[in-house]
Short mmCIF file of C-alpha atoms in Angstrom, two decimals:
data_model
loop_
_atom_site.label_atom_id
_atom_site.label_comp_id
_atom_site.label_asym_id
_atom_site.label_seq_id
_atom_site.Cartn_x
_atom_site.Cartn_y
_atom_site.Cartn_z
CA UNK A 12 0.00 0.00 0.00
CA UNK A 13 2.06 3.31 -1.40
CA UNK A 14 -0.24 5.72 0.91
CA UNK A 15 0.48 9.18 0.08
CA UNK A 16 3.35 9.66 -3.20
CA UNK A 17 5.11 13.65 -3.54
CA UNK A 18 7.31 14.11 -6.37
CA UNK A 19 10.28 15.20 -7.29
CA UNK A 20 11.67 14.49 -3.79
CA UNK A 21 14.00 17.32 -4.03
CA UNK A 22 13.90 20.42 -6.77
CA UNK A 23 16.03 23.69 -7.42
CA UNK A 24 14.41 26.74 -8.79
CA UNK A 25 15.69 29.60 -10.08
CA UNK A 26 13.13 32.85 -9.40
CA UNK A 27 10.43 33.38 -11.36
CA UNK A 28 10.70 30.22 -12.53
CA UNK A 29 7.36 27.69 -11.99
CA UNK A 30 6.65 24.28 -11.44
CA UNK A 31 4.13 21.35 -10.04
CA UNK A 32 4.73 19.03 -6.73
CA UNK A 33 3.24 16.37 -7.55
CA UNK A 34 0.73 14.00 -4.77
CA UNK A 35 -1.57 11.05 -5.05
CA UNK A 36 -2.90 9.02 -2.61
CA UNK A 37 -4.13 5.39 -3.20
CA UNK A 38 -6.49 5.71 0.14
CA UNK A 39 -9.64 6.98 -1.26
CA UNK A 40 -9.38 9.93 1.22
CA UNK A 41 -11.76 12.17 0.61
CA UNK A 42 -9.55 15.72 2.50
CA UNK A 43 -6.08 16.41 0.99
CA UNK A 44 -3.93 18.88 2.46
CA UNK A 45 -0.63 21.24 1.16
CA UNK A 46 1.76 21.99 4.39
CA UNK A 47 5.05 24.05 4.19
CA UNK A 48 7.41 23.36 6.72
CA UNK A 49 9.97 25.94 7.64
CA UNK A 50 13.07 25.43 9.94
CA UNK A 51 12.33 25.27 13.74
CA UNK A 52 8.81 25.82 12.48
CA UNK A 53 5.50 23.69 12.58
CA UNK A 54 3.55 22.63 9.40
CA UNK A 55 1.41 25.73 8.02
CA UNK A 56 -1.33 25.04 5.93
CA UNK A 57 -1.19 26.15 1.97
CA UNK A 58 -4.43 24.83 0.73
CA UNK A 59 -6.80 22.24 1.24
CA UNK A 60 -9.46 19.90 -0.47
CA UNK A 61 -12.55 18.13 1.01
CA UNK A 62 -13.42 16.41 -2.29
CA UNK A 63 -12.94 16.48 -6.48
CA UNK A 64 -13.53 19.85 -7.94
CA UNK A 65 -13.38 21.75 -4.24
CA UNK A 66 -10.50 23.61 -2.89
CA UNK A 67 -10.13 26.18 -0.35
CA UNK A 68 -7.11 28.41 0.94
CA UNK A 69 -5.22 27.75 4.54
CA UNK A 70 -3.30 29.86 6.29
CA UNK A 71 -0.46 30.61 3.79
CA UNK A 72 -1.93 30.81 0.06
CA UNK A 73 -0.08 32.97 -1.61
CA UNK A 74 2.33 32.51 -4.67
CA UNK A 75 0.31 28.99 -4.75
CA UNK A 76 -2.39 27.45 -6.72
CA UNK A 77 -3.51 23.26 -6.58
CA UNK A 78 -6.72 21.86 -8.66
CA UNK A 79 -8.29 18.44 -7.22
CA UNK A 80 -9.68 16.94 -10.26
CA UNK A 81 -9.65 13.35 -8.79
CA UNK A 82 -9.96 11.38 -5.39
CA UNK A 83 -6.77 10.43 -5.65
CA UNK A 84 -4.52 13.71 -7.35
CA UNK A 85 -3.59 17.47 -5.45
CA UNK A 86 -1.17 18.91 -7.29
CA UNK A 87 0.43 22.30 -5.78
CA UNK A 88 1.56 24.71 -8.03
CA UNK A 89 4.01 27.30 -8.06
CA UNK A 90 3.94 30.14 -10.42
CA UNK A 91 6.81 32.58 -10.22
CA UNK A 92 9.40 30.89 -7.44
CA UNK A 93 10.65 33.14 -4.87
CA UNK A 94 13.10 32.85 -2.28
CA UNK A 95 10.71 33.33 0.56
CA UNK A 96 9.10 29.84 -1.02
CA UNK A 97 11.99 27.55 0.02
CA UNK A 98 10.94 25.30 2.06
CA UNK A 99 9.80 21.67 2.98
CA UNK A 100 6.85 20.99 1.49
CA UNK A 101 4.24 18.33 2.61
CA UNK A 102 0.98 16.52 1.41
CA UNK A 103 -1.56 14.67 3.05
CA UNK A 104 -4.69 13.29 3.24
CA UNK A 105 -7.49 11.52 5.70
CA UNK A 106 -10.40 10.15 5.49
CA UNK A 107 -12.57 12.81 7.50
CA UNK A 108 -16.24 12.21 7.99
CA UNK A 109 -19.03 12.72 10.88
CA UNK A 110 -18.18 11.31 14.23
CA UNK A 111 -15.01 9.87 12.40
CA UNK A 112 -11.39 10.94 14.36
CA UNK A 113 -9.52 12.27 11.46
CA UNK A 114 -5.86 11.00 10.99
CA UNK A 115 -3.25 12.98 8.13
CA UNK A 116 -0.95 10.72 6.48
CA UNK A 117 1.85 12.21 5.01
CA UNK A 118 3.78 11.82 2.19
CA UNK A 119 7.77 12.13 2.75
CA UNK A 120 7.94 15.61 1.75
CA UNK A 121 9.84 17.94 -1.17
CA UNK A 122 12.27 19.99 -0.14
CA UNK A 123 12.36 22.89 -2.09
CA UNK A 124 15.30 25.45 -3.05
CA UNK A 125 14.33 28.86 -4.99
CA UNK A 126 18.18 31.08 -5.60
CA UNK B 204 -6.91 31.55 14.05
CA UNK B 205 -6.11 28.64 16.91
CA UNK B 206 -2.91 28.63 18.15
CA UNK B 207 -0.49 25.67 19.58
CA UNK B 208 2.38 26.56 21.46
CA UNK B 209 4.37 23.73 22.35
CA UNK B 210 7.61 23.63 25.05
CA UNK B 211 9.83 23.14 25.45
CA UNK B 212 11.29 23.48 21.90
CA UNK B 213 14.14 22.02 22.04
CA UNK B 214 15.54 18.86 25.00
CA UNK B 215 18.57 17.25 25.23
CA UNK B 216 18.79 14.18 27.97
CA UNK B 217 20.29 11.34 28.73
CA UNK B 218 19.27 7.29 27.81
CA UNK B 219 16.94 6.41 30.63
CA UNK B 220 15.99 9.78 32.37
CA UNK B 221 11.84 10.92 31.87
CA UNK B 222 10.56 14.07 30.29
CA UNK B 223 7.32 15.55 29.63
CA UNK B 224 6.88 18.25 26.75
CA UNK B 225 3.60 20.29 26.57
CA UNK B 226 1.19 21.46 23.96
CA UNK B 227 -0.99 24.49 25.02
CA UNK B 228 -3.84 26.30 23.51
CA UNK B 229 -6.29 29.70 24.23
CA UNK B 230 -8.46 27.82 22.26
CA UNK B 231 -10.57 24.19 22.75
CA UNK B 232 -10.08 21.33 20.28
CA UNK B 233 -12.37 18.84 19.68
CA UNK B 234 -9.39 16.46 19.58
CA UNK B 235 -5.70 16.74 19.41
CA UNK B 236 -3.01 14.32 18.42
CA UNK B 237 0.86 13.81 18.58
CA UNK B 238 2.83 13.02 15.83
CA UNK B 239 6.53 12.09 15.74
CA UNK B 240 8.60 13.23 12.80
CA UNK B 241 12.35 11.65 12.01
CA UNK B 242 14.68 13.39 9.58
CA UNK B 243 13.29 13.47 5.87
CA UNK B 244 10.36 11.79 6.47
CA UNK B 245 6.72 13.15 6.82
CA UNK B 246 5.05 13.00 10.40
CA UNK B 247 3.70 9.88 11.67
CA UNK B 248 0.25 9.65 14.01
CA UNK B 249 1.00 8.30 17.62
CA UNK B 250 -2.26 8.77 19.11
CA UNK B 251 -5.30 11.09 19.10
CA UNK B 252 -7.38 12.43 22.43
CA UNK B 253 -10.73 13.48 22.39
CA UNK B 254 -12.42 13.67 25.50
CA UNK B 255 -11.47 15.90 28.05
CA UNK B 256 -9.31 14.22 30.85
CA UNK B 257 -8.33 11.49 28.96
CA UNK B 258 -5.03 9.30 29.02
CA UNK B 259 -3.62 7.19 27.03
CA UNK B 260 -0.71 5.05 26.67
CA UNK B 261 1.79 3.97 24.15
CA UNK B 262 4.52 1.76 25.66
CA UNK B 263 6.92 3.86 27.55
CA UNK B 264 4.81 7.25 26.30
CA UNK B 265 1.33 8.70 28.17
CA UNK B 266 -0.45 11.64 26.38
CA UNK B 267 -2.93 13.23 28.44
CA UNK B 268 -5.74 15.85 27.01
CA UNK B 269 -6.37 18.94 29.32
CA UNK B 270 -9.97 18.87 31.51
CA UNK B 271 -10.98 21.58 29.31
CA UNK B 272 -9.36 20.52 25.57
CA UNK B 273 -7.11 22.91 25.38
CA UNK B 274 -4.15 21.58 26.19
CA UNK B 275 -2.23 18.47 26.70
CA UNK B 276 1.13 16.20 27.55
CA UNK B 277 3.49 13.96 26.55
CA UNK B 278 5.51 12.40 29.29
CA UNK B 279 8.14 9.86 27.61
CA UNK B 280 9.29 7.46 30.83
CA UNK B 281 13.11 5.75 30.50
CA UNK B 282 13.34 7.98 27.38
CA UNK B 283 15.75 5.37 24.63
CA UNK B 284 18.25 6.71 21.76
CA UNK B 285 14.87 4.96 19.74
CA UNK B 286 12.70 8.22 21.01
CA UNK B 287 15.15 11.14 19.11
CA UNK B 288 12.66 13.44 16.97
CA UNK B 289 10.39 16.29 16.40
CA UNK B 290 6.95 16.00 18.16
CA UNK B 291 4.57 17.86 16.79
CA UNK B 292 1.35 18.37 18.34
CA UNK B 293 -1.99 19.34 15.96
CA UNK B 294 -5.63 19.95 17.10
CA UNK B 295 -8.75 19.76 14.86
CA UNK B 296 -11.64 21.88 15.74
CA UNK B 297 -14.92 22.23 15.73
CA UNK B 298 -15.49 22.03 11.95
CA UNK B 299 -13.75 18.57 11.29
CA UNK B 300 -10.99 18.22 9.11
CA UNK B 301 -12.27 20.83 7.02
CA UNK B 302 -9.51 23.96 7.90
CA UNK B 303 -6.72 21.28 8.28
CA UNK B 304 -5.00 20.68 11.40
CA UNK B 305 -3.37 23.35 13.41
CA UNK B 306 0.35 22.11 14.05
CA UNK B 307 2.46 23.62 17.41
CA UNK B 308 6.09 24.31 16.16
CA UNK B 309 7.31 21.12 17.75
CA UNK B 310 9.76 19.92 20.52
CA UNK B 311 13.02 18.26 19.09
CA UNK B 312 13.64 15.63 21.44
CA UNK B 313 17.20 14.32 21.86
CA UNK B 314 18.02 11.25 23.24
CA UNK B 315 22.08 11.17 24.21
CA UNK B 316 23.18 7.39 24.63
#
């Protein structure tokens, strides 16, 4: 069972350059979630998805963009790389539902270097 | 916006001594759970706590969630070389999993042999 995929695992940028992390789960969860993870820092939320074809933005949105157009696919985007976006970057999903105690797997993370 | 402040952040002990690192909040959860994270890997669920008071244990490690859900513990007993990480705490609230978790910044726990 792969659980929850990123690609690349690691990626240099130069700025204003773009590109697409890459995540899929094979869980059927139905919430998928974008965290950035900064040195000495916690995980801060980017986006989220509670299903196909619905997105909403977290706590840190901007310079980012994802699309859910399957169960199973969140793909974060960058547009125009800038320093302030390197980082760690994290997916996961759960299965989150009423009266159900939601767990986040996570994939293993793409660390991310914008000079 | 709920907040998670965790201490200490960082702890360095010795094989065998106990520690407890805490995970506070203004705000009330309706659950809260502790993941560990090792180096290059994503975080990894060691338990969740929903109801207020509640303990539960994991081998050598008891979490506890505060009377109120607000806050809560991790006391690691005989700490082992095994236990070296980041613990991050995260609480869910209200509205499900639909904002995400909230994370705390995380304790790095180091365990000298």
């Amino acid at each position: 069972n792969a659980g929850v995929t990123q690609t690349p695992k690691f990626r240099i940028l130069k700025i204003g350059q773009s590109m697409t992390l890459q995540c899929t789960q094979d869980m059927n969860h139905n919430y998928m979630y974008w965290y950035r993870q900064d040195p000495g820092m916690g995980l801060k939320l980017i986006y989220y998805s509670v299903g196909a074809g619905i997105t909403d933005k977290g706590e840190v949105p901007n310079g980012y963009n994802v699309s859910r157009s399957t169960t199973e696919d969140f793909p974060l985007r960058l547009e125009l790389a800038a320093p302030s976006q390197t980082s760690v970057y994290f997916c996961a999903s759960s299965y989150t539902g009423s009266g159900i105690l939601t767990e986040a797997f996570f994939g293993q993370g793409t660390r991310l270097t914008v000079v | 916006t709920q907040l998670l402040e965790q201490s200490p952040q960082f702890l360095s002990i010795q094989e065998g001594e106990n520690l407890t690192v805490y995970c506070n909040s203004s705000s009330v959860f309706s659950s809260l759970q502790w993941y560990r994270q090792e180096p290059g890997e994503g975080p990894v669920l060691l338990v969740t706590v929903v109801t207020g008071g509640e303990v539960k244990k994991l081998k050598r490690l008891t979490f506890q969630f505060g009377d109120a859900r607000k806050d809560s513990s991790l006391h690691i007993t005989a700490a082992q070389p095994g236990d070296t990480g980041l613990y991050l705490c995260a609480g869910e609230g209200s509205g499900g999993g639909a904002d995400g978790l909230t994370f705390g910044k995380g304790t790095h726990l180091i365990i000298q042999p």
